[in-house]
CSV table of C-alpha atoms in Angstrom, one decimal:
chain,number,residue,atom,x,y,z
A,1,UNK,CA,-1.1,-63.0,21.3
A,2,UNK,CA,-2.3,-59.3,22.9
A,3,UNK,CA,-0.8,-56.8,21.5
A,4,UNK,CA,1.6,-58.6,19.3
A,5,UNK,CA,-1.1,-60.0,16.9
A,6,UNK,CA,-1.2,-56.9,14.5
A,7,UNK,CA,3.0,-57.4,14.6
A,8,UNK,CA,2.5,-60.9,13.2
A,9,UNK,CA,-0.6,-60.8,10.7
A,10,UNK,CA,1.7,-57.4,9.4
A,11,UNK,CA,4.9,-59.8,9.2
A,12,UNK,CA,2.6,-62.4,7.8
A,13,UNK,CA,0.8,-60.7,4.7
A,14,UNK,CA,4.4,-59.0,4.0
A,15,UNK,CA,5.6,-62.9,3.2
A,16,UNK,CA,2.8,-63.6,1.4
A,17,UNK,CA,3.2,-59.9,-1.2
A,18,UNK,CA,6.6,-60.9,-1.2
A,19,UNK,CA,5.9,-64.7,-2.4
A,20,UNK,CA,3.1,-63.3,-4.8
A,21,UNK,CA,5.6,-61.0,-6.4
A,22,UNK,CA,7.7,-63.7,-7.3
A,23,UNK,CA,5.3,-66.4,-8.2
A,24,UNK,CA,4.3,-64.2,-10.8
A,25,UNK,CA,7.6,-63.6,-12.0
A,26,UNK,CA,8.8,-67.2,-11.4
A,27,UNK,CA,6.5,-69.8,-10.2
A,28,UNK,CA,8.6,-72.4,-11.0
A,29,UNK,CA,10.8,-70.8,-8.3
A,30,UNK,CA,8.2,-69.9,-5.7
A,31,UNK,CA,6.6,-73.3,-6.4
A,32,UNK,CA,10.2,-75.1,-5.3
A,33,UNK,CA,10.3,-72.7,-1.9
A,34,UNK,CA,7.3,-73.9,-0.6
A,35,UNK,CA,8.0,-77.2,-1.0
A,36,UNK,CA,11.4,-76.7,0.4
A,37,UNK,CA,10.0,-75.6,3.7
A,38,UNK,CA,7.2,-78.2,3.9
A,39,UNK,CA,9.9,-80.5,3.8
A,40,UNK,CA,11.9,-79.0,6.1
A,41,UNK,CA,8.8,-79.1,8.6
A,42,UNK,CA,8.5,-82.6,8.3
A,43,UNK,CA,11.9,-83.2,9.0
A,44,UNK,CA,12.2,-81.4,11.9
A,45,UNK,CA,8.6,-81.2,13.3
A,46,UNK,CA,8.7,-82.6,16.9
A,47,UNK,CA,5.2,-84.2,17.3
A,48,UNK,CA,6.0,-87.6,15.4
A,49,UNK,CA,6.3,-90.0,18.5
A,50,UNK,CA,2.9,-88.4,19.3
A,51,UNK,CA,1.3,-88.9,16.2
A,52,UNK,CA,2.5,-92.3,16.2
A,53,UNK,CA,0.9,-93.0,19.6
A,54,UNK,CA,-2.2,-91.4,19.1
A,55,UNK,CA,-3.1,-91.3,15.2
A,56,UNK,CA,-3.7,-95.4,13.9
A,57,UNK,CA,-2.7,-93.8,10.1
A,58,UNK,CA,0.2,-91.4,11.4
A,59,UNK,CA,1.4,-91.1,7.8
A,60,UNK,CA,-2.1,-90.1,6.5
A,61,UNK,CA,-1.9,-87.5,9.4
A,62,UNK,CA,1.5,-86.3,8.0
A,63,UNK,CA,0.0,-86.3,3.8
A,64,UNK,CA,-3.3,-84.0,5.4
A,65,UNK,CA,-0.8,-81.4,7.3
A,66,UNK,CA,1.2,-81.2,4.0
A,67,UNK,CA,-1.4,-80.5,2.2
A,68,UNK,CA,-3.0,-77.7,4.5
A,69,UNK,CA,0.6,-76.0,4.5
A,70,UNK,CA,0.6,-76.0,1.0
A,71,UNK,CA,-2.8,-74.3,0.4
A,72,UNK,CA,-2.2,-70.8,0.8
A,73,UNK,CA,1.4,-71.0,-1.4
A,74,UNK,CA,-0.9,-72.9,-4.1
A,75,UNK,CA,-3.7,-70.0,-3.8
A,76,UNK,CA,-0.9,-67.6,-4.5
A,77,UNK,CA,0.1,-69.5,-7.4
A,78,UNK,CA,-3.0,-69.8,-8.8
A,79,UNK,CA,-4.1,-65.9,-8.3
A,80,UNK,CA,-0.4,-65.4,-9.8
A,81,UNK,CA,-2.3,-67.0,-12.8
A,82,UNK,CA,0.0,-70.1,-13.0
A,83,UNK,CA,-2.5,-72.9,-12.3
A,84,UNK,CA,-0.9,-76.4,-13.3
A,85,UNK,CA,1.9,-74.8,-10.9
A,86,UNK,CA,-0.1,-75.2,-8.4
A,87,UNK,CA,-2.0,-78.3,-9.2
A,88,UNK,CA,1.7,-79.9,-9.4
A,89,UNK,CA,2.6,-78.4,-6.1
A,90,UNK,CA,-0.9,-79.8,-4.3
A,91,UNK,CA,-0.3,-83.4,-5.4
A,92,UNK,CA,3.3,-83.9,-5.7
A,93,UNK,CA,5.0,-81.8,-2.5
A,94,UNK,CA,3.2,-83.8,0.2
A,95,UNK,CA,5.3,-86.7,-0.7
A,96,UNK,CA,7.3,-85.3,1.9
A,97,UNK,CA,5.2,-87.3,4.5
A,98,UNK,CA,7.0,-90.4,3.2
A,99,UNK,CA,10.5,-89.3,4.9
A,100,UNK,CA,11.6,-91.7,7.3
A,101,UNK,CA,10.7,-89.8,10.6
A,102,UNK,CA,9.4,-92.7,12.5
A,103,UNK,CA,11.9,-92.3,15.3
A,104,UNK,CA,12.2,-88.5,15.5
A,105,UNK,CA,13.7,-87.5,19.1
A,106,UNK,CA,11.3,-84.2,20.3
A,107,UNK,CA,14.0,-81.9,20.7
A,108,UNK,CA,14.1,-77.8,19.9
A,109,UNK,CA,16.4,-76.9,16.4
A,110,UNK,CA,17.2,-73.7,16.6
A,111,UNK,CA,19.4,-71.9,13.4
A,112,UNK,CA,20.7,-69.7,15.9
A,113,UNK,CA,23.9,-70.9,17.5
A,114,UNK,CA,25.4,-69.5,20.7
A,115,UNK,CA,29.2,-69.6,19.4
A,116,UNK,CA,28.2,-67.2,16.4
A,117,UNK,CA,27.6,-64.2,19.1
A,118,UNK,CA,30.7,-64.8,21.2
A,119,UNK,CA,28.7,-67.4,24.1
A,120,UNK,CA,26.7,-64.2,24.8
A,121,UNK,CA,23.8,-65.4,27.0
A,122,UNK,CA,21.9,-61.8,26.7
A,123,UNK,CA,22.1,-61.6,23.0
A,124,UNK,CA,21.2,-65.2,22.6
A,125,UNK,CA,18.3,-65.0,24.8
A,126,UNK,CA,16.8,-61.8,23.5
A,127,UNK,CA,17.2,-62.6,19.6
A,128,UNK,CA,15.6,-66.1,20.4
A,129,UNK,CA,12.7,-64.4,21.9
A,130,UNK,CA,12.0,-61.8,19.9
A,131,UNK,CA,13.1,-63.5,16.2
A,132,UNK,CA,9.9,-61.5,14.2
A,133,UNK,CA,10.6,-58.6,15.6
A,134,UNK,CA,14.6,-58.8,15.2
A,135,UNK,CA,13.0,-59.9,11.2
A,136,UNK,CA,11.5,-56.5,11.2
A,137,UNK,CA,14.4,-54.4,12.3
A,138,UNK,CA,16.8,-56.0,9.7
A,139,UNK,CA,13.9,-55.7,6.6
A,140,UNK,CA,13.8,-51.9,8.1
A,141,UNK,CA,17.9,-51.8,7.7
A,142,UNK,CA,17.4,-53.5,4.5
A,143,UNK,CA,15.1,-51.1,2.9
A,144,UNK,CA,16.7,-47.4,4.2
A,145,UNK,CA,20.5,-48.8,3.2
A,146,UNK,CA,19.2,-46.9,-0.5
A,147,UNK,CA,18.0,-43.6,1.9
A,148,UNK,CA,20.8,-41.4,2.5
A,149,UNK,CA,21.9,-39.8,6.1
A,150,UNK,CA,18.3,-41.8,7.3
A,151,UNK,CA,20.0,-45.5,7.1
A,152,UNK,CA,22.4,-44.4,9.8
A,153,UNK,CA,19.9,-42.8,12.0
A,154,UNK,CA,18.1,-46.1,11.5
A,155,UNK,CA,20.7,-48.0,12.8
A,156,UNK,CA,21.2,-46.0,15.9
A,157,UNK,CA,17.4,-46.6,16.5
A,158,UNK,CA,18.4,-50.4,16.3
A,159,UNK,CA,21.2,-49.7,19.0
A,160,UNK,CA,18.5,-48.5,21.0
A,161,UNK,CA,16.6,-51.5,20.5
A,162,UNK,CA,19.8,-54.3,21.3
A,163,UNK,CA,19.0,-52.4,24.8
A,164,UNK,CA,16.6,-54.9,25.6
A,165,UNK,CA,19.6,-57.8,25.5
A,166,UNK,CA,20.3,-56.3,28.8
A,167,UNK,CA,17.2,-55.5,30.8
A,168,UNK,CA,17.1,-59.0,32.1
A,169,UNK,CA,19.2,-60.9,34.5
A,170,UNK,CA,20.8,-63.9,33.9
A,171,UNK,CA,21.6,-66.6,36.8
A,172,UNK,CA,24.6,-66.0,39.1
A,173,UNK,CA,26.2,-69.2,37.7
A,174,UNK,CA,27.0,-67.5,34.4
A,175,UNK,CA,28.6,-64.6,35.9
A,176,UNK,CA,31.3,-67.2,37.7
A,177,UNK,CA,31.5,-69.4,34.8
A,178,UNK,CA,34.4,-67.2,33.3
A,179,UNK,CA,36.2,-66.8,36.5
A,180,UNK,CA,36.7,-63.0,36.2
A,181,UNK,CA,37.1,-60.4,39.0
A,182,UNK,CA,34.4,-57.3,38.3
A,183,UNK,CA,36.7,-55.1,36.3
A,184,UNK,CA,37.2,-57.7,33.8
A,185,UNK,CA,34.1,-59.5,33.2
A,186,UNK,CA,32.7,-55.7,32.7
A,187,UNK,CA,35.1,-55.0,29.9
A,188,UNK,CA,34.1,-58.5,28.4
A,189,UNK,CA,30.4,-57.7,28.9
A,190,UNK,CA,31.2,-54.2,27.1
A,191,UNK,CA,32.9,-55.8,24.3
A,192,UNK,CA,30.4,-58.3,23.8
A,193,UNK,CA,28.0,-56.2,23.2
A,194,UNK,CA,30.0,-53.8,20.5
A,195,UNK,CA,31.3,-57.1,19.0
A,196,UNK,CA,27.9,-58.9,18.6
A,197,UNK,CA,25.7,-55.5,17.6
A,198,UNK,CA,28.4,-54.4,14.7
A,199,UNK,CA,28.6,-57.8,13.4
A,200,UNK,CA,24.6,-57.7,12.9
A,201,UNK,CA,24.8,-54.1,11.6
A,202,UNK,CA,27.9,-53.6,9.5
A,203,UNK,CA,26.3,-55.0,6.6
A,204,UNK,CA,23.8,-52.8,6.5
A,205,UNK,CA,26.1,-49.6,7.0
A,206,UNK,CA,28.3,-50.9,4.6
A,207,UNK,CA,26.0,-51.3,1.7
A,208,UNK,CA,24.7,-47.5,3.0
A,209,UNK,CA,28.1,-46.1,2.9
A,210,UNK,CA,28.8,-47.8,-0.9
A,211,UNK,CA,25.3,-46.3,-2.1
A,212,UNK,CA,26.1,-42.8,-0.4
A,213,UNK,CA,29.5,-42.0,-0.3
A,214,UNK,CA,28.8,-38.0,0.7
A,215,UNK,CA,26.8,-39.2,3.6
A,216,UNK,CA,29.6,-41.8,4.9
A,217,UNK,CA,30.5,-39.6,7.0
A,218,UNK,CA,27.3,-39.8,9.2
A,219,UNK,CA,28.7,-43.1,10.2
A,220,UNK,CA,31.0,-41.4,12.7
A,221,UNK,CA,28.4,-40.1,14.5
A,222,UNK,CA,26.7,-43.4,14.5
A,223,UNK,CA,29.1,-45.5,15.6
A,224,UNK,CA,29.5,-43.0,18.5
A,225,UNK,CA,26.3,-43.3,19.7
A,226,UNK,CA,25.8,-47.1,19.9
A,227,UNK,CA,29.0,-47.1,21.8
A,228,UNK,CA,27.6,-45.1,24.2
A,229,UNK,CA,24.4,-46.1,24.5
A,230,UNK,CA,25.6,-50.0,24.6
A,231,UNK,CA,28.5,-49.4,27.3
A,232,UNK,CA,25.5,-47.5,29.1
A,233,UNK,CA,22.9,-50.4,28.9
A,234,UNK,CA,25.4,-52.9,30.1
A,235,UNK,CA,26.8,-50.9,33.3
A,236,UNK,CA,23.6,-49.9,33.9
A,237,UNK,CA,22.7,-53.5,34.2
A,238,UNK,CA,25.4,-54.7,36.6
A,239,UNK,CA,24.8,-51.4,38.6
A,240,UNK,CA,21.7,-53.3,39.4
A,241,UNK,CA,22.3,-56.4,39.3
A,242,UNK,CA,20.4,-58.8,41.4
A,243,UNK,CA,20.4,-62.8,40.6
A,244,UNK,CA,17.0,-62.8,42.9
A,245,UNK,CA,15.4,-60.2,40.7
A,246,UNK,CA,14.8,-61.5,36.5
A,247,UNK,CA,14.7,-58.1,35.8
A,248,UNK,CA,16.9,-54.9,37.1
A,249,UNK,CA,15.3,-52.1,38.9
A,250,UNK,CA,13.8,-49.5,35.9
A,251,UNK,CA,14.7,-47.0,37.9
A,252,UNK,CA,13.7,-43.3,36.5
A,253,UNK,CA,17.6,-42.1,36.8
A,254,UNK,CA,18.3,-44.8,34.7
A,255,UNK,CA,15.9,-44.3,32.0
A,256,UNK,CA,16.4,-40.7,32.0
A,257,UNK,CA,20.2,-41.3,31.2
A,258,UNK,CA,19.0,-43.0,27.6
A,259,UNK,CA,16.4,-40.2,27.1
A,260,UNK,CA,19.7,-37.9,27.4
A,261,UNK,CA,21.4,-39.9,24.4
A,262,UNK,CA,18.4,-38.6,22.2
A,263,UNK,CA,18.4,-34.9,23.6
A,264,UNK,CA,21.8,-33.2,23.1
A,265,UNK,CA,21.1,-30.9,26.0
A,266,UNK,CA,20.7,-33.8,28.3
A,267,UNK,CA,23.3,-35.2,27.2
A,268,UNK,CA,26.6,-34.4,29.6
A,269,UNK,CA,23.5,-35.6,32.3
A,270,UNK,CA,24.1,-39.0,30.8
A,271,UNK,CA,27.6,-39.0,30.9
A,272,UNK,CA,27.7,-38.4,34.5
A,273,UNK,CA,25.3,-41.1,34.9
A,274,UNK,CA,27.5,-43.1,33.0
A,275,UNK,CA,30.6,-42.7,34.9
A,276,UNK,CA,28.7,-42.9,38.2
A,277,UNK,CA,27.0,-47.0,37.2
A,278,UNK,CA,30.3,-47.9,35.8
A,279,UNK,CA,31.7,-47.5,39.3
A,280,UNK,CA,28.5,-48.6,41.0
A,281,UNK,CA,28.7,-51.6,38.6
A,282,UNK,CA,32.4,-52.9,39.4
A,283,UNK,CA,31.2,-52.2,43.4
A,284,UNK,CA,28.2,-54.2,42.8
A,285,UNK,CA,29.9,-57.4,41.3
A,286,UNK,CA,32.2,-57.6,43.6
A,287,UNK,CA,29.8,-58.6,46.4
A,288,UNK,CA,28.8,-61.8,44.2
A,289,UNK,CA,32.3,-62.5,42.6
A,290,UNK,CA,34.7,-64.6,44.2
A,291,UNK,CA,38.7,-63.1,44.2
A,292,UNK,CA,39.6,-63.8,40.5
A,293,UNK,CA,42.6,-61.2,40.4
A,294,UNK,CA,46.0,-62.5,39.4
């Protein structure tokens, strides 16, 4: 895990304060949770071909790893001081390892469709690889919406972050799947990327902007910023772009024009940079785009 592991055992004992806090409020509640998603891991777990190849009891298999998932929510229960909660949990939620999964096909369920972020390979991509820490970001949203002026400077740190949807690069064969010419399939990148980062977000600054009225206005500022620092990423990008290369060249001009959206002096530096990879971009395309214009 490197230097992710603290990221996870953090994420990790934050689920289980949070499931402690309710088990002792309402076991019966927290009790009905976990066995919601032990069942939910049997019916979607993708080793049960396996286990019916190698194990000679597979359902025996599937009663023990029901049981072991169950432990820690039924130590939580009983520290909560509810123990025939957890008794009941221990012996009745492994039932679950009777559900007909005999036949399961091993294929990858994902909650996360495509469609809802407008057949966006980048954003789809990054949010499937990074899912803890995009879990972080929106508990961090979560929390400063009741912090005046700071839940909108929040969220243009988060604009920051939906940077990384566009530090990679995706195969050629997705850039002539829409049959645009390079002026086009910019503006559709560009507007992608607003679309898909204010639908994640506008909750967030809605609820901010209903809790603080007087500091609504910050909003302004905000929305300015991500715009800028989201058409940046994504001209940037196809400045650069290279289908031989995953990644674009981190060049030091290029990082030094997102530096310039955080220091207001530097600031009219990255406008110039901005203008100059927009044209760059269009130029760049066009050697890999075939003659879409009508």
């Amino acid at each position: 895990m490197g230097w992710f592991l603290p990221v996870v055992l953090l994420f990790a004992a934050g689920i289980a304060a949070l499931f402690f806090a309710v088990a002792a409020a309402h076991p019966l509640w927290a009790a009905l949770i976990a066995a919601a998603l032990v069942v939910r891991f049997q019916l979607t777990r993708r080793d049960t071909l396996l286990m019916n190849l190698l194990l000679r009891r597979p359902r025996l298999g599937a009663w023990y790893d029901c049981h072991l998932l169950l432990l820690p929510a039924s130590l939580l229960l009983l520290a909560a001081g509810h123990p025939w909660h957890a008794l009941v949990l221990q012996a009745a939620a492994p039932t679950a390892a009777l559900l007909p999964r005999c036949g399961a096909a091993l294929r990858h369920r994902s909650l996360l469709r495509i469609g809802w972020l407008g057949w966006s390979p980048e954003w789809c991509a990054t949010l499937r690889r990074h899912r803890i820490a995009t879990l972080l970001l929106a508990l961090g949203a979560l929390l400063l919406a009741a912090v005046p002026y700071w839940s909108f400077i929040y969220l243009g740190f988060t604009a920051l972050a939906a940077v990384e949807c566009y530090t990679r690069n995706e195969p050629l064969a997705l850039l002539l799947l829409p049959e645009l010419e390079s002026g086009r399939l910019l503006a559709r990148k560009v507007f992608e990327a607003l679309r898909n980062y204010l639908l994640a977000t506008a909750p967030f600054a809605l609820a901010a902007a209903l809790l603080h009225p007087r500091a609504a206005w910050v909003a302004a500022l905000w929305l300015a910023f991500s715009t800028l620092v989201l058409l940046y990423a994504v001209l940037a990008k196809y400045a650069l772009y290279d289908p031989d290369e995953p990644r674009p060249v981190a060049s030091t001009v290029m990082l030094f024009g997102l530096i310039g959206f955080l220091l207001p002096p530097l600031l009219p530096v990255s406008l110039v940079l901005l203008v100059r990879y927009g044209l760059r971009a269009e130029r760049n395309l066009n050697r890999y785009l075939h003659d879409y214009s009508r």
